[in-house]
Short mmCIF file of C-alpha atoms and ligand atoms in Angstrom, two decimals:
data_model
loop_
_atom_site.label_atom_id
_atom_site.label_comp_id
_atom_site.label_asym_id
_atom_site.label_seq_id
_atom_site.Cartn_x
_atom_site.Cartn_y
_atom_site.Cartn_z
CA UNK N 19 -32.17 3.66 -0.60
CA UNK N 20 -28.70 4.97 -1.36
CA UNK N 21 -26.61 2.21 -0.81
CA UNK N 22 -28.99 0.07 -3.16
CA UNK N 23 -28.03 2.06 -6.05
CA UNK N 24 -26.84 0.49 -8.91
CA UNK N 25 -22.57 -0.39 -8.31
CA UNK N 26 -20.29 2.60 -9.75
CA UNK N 27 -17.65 0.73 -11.90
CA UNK N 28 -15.73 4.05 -11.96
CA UNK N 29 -15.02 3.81 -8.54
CA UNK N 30 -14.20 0.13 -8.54
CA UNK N 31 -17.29 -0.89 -6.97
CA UNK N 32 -17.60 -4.86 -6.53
CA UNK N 33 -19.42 -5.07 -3.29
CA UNK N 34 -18.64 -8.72 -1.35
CA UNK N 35 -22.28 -10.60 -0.76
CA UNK N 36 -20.40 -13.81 0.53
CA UNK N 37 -20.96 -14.75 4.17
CA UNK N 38 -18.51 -17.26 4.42
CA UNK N 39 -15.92 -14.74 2.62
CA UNK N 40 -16.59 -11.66 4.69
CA UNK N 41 -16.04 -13.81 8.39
CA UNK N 42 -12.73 -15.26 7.06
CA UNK N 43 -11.94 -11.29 6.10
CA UNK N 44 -12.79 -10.31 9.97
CA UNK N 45 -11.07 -13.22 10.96
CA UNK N 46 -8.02 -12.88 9.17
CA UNK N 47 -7.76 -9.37 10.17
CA UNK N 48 -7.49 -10.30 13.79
CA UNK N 49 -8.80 -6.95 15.33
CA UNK N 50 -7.62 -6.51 19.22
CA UNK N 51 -10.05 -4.38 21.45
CA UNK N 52 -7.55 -1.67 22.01
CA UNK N 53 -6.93 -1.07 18.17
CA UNK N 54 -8.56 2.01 15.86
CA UNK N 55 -9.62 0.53 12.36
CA UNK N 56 -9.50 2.54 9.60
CA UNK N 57 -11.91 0.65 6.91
CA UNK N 58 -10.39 1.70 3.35
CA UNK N 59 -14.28 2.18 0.95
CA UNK N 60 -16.87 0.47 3.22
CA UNK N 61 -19.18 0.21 0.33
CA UNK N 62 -22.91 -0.94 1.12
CA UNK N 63 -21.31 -1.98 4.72
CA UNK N 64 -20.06 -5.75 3.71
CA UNK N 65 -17.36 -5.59 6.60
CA UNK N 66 -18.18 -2.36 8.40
CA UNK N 67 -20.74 -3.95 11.11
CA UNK N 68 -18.09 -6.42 12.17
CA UNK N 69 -15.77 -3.80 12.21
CA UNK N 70 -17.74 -1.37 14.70
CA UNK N 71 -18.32 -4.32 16.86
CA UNK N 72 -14.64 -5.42 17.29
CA UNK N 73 -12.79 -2.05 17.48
CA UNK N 74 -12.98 0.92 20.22
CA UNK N 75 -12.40 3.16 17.33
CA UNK N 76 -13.69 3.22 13.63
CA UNK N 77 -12.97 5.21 10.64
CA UNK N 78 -14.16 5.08 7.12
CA UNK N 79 -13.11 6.34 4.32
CA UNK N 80 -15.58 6.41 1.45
CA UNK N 81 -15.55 8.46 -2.14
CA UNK N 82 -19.19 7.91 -3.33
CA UNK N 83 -20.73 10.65 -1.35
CA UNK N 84 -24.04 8.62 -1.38
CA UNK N 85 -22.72 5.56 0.30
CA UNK N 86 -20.93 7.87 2.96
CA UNK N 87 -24.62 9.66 3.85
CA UNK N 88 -26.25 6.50 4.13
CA UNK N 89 -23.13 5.43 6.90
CA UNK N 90 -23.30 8.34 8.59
CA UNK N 91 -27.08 8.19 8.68
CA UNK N 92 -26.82 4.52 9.79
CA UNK N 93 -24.27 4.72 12.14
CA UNK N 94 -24.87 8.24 13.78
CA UNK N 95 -25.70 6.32 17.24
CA UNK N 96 -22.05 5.48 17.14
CA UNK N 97 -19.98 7.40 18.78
CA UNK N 98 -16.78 4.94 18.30
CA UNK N 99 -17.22 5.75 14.22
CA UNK N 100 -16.16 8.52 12.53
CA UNK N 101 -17.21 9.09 8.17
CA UNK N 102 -15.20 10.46 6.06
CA UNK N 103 -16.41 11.27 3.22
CA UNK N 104 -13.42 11.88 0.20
CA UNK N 105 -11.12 10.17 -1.44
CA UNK N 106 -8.49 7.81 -0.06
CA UNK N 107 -5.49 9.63 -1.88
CA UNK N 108 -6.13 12.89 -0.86
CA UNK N 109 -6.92 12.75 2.73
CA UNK N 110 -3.73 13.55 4.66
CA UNK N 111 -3.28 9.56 6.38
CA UNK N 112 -0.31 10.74 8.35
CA UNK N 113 -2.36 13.19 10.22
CA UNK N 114 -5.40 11.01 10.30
CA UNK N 115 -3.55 7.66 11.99
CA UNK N 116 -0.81 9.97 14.24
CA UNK N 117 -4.85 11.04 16.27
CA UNK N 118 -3.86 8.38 18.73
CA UNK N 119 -1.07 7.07 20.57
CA UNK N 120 -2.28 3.41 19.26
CA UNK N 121 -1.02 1.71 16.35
CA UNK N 122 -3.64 1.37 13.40
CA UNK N 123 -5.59 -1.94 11.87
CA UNK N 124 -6.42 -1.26 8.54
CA UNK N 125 -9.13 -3.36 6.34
CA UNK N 126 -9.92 -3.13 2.98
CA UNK N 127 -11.27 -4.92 0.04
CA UNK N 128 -10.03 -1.92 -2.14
CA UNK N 129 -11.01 -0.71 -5.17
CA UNK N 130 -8.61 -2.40 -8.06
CA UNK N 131 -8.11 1.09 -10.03
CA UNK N 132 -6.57 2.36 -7.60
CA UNK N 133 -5.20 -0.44 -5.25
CA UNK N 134 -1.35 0.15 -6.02
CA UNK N 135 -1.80 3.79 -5.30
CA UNK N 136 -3.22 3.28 -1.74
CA UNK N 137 -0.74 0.37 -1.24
CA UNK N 138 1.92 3.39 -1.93
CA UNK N 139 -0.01 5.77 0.54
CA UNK N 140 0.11 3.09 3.07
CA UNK N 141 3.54 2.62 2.61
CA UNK N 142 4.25 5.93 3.27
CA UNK N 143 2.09 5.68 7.02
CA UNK N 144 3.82 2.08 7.83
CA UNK N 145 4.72 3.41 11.05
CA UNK N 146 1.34 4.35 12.43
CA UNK N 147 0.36 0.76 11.24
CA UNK N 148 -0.12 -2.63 13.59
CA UNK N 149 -1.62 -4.70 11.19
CA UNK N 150 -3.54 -4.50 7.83
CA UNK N 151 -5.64 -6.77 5.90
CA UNK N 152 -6.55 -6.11 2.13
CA UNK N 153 -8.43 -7.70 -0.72
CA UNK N 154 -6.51 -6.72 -3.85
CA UNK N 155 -6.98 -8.18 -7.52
CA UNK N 156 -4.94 -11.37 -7.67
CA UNK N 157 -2.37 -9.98 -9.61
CA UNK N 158 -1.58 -7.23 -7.76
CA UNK N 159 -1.66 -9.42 -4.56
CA UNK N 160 0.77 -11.91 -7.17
CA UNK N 161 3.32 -9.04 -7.65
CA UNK N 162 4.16 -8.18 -3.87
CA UNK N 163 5.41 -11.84 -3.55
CA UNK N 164 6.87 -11.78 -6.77
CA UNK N 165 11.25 -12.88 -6.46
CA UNK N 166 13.74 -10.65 -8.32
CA UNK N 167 13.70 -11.07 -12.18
CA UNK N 168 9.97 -11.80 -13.02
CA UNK N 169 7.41 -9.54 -14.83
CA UNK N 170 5.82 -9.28 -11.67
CA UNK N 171 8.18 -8.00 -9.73
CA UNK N 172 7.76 -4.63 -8.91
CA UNK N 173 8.00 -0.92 -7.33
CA UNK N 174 5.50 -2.56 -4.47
CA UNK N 175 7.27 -5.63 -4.47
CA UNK N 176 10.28 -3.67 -2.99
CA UNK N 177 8.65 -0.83 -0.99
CA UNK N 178 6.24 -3.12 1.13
CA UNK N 179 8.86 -5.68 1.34
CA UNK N 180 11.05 -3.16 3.59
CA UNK N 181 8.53 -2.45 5.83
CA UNK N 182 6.22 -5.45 6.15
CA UNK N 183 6.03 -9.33 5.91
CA UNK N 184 3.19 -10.24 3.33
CA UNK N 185 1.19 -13.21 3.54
CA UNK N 186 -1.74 -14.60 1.93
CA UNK N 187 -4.49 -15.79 3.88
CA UNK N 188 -6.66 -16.74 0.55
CA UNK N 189 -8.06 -16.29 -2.59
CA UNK N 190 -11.65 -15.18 -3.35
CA UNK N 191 -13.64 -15.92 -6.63
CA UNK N 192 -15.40 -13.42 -8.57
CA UNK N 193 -18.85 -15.37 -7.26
CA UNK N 194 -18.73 -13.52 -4.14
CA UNK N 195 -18.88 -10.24 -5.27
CA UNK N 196 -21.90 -8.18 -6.90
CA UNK N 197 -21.11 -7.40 -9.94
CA UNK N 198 -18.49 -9.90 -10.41
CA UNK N 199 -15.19 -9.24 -11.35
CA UNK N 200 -13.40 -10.69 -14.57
CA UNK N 201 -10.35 -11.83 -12.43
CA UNK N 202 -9.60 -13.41 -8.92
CA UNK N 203 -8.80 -11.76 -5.66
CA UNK N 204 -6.76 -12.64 -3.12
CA UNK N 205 -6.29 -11.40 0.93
CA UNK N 206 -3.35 -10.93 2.23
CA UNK N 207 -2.35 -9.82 5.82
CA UNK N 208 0.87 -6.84 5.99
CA UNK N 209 2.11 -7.13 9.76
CA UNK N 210 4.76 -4.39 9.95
CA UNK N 211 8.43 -4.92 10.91
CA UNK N 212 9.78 -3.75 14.17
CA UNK N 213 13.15 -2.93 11.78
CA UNK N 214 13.23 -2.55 7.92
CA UNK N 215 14.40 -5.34 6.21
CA UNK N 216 17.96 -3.67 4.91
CA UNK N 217 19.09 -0.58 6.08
CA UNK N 218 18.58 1.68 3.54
CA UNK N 219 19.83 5.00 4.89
CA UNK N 220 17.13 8.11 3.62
CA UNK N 221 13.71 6.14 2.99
CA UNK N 222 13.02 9.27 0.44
CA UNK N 223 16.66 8.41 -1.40
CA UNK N 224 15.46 4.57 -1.28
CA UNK N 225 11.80 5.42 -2.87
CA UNK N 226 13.62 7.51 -5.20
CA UNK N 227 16.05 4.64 -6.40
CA UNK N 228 13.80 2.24 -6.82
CA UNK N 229 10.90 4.02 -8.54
CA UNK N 230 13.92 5.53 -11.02
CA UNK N 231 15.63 1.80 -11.55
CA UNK N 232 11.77 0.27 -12.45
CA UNK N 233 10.90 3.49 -14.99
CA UNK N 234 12.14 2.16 -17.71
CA UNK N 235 11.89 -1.60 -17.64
CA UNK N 236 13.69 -2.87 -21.00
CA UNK N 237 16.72 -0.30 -20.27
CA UNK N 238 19.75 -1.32 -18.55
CA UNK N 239 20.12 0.01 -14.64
CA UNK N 240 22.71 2.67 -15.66
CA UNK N 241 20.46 4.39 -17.44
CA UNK N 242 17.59 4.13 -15.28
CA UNK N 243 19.54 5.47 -12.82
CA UNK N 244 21.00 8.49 -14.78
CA UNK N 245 17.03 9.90 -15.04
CA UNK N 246 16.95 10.26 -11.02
CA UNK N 247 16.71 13.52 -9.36
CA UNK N 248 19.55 11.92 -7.30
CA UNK N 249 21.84 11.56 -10.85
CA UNK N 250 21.98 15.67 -11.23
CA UNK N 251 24.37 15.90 -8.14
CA UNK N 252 26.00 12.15 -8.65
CA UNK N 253 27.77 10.34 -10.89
CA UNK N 254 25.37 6.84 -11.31
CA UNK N 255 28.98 5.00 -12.54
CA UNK N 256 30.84 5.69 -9.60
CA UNK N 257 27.58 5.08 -7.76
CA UNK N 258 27.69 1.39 -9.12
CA UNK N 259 31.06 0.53 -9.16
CA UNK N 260 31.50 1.01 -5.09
CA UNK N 261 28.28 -1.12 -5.12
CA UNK N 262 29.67 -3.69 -7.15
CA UNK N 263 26.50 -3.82 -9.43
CA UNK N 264 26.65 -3.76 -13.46
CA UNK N 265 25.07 -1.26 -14.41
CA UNK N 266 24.28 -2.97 -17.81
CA UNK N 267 21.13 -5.24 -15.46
CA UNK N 268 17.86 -4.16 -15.76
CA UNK N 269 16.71 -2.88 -12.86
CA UNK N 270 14.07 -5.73 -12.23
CA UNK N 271 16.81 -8.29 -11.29
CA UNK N 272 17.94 -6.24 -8.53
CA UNK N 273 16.85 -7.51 -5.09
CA UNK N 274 15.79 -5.26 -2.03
CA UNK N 275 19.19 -5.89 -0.50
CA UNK N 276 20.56 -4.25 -3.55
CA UNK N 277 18.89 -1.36 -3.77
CA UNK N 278 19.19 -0.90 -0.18
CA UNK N 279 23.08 -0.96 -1.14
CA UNK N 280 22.39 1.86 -3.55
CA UNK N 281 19.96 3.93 -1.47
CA UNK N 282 22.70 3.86 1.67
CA UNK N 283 25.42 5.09 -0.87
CA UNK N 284 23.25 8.04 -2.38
CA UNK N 285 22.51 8.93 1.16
CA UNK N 286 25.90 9.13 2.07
CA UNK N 287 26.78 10.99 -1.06
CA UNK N 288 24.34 13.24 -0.59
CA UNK N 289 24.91 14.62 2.97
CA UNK N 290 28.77 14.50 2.27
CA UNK N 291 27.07 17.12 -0.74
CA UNK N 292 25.40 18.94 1.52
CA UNK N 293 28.03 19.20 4.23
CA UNK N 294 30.56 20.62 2.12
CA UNK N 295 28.24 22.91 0.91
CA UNK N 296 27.18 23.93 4.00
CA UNK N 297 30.83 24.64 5.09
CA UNK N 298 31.27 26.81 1.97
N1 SAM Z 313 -15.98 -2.77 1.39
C1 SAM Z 313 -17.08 -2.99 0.48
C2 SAM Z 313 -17.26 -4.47 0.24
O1 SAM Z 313 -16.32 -5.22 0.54
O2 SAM Z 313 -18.31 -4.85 -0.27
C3 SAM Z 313 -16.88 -2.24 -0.84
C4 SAM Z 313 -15.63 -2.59 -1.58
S1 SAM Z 313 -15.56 -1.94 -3.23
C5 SAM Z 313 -14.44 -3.06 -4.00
C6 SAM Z 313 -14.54 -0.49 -3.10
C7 SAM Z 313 -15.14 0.67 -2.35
O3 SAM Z 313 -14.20 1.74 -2.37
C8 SAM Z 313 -16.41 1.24 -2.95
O4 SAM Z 313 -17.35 1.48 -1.95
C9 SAM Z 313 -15.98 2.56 -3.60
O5 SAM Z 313 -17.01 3.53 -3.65
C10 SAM Z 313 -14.86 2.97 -2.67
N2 SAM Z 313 -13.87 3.86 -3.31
C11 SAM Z 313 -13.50 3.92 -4.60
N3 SAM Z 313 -12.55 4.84 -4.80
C12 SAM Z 313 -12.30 5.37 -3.58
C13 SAM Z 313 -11.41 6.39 -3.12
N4 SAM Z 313 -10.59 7.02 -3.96
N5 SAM Z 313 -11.43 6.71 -1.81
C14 SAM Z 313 -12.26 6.07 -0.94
N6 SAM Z 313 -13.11 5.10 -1.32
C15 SAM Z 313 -13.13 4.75 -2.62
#
């Protein structure tokens, strides 16, 4: 049977075979009746039946086209679940989650070569999002939490922060999986904010400074900064000076407030731009 084959390490696949493991998962992820699920790579099904039987609406997303048969084959009786078989980064999420008026629970134990990726993509749909549970290699879990000024701290660390307060239900061994993994895992539950964390004017400008400031980690913020699309149209000194922030930091001791500083400015800057422009 398909979803007996032997585990495609390619597409990150460490299937959960803990009982105890998967019912904290569904637990943590504290599904309400009236919620759609979106199920991020349901695998052999570790979480899926759980899933189907909490939530009025079910979608999966699943890359191995093999595994995808075999759930559409298995749960073709269903009419609350919908397979789709592709990849996670290419199908259009905005469209997918804005099919109903309800907020979206997502669950995941995600596949680690690609987790930051899809933590971006969700990032970008935080909107259509009520809740979301994820399994994500330690680390990665390590670096959303991580403060201002440690190796871990990060793009995500940032990006997520705006949106959503991060928490960490627990950690998971590399027992519970089949094959195991060489490193821990940990949950964590993402409950979205009603309001960003800092106002940070154009969310595309804010993306934009942080991704630029975290480039080039050993150089200082200035010149970070001066490689932004942003920095053809504005000067990044006079940009830091009404911030008050040296530009001789590294970018990774900035903290969200900060950057949201810098993103409202560049905002600013830019429509002034554009307004005089338009005016012309
Ligand atoms: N949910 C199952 C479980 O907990 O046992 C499987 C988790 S396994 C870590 C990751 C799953 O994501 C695999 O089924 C894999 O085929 C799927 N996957 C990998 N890359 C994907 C992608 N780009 N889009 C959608 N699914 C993907």
């Amino acid at each position: 049977m398909s979803a007996t084959r032997r585990p495609l390490k390619s597409l990150g696949q460490n299937f959960l075979v803990d009982g105890n493991v998967i019912d904290k998962i569904i637990h943590a992820a504290a599904i309400q009746p009236d919620q759609p699920v979106l199920e991020i790579g349901p695998g052999r099904g570790a979480l899926t039946g759980h899933l189907a039987e909490r939530s009025m609406q079910l979608v999966l997303i699943e890359f191995d086209h093999a595994l995808a048969a075999w759930h559409q084959d298995q749960l073709k009786d269903n009419p609350c679940v919908t397979v789709i078989d592709g990849d996670v980064l290419k199908v259009d999420l905005d469209a997918l989650l804005s099919q109903t008026p309800q907020k979206w629970n997502v669950v995941a134990n995600l596949p680690y070569n690609i987790s930051t990726e899809v933590l971006f993509r969700l990032y970008d749909v935080h909107d259509r999002l009520a809740r979301m549970t994820l399994m994500l290699q330690k680390e990665v879990g390590d670096r959303l939490a991580a403060p201002p000024d440690c190796s871990a701290y990060g793009v995500t660390t940032v990006l997520l922060g705006l949106w959503f307060d991060i928490s960490r239900a627990f950690v998971v061994h590399p027992g519970s999986f089949h094959p195991s993994p060489k490193v821990d895992s940990v949950v964590l539950n993402f409950i979205p904010r009603s309001e960003a964390r800092a106002e940070v004017g154009d969310e595309n400008v804010f993306r934009s400074v942080v991704k630029s400031a975290f480039a080039m980690r050993r150089k200082t913020l200035i010149n970070c900064l001066k490689s932004a699309e942003f920095a053809k149209q504005i000067d990044c000194n006079e940009l830091l000076e009404a911030c008050s922030i040296d530009g001789r930091r590294r970018g990774e001791t900035l903290s969200l407030e900060e950057f949201a500083v810098l993103s409202c400015w560049v905002t600013k800057k830019l429509q002034a731009l554009s307004e005089k422009a338009a005016s012309k």
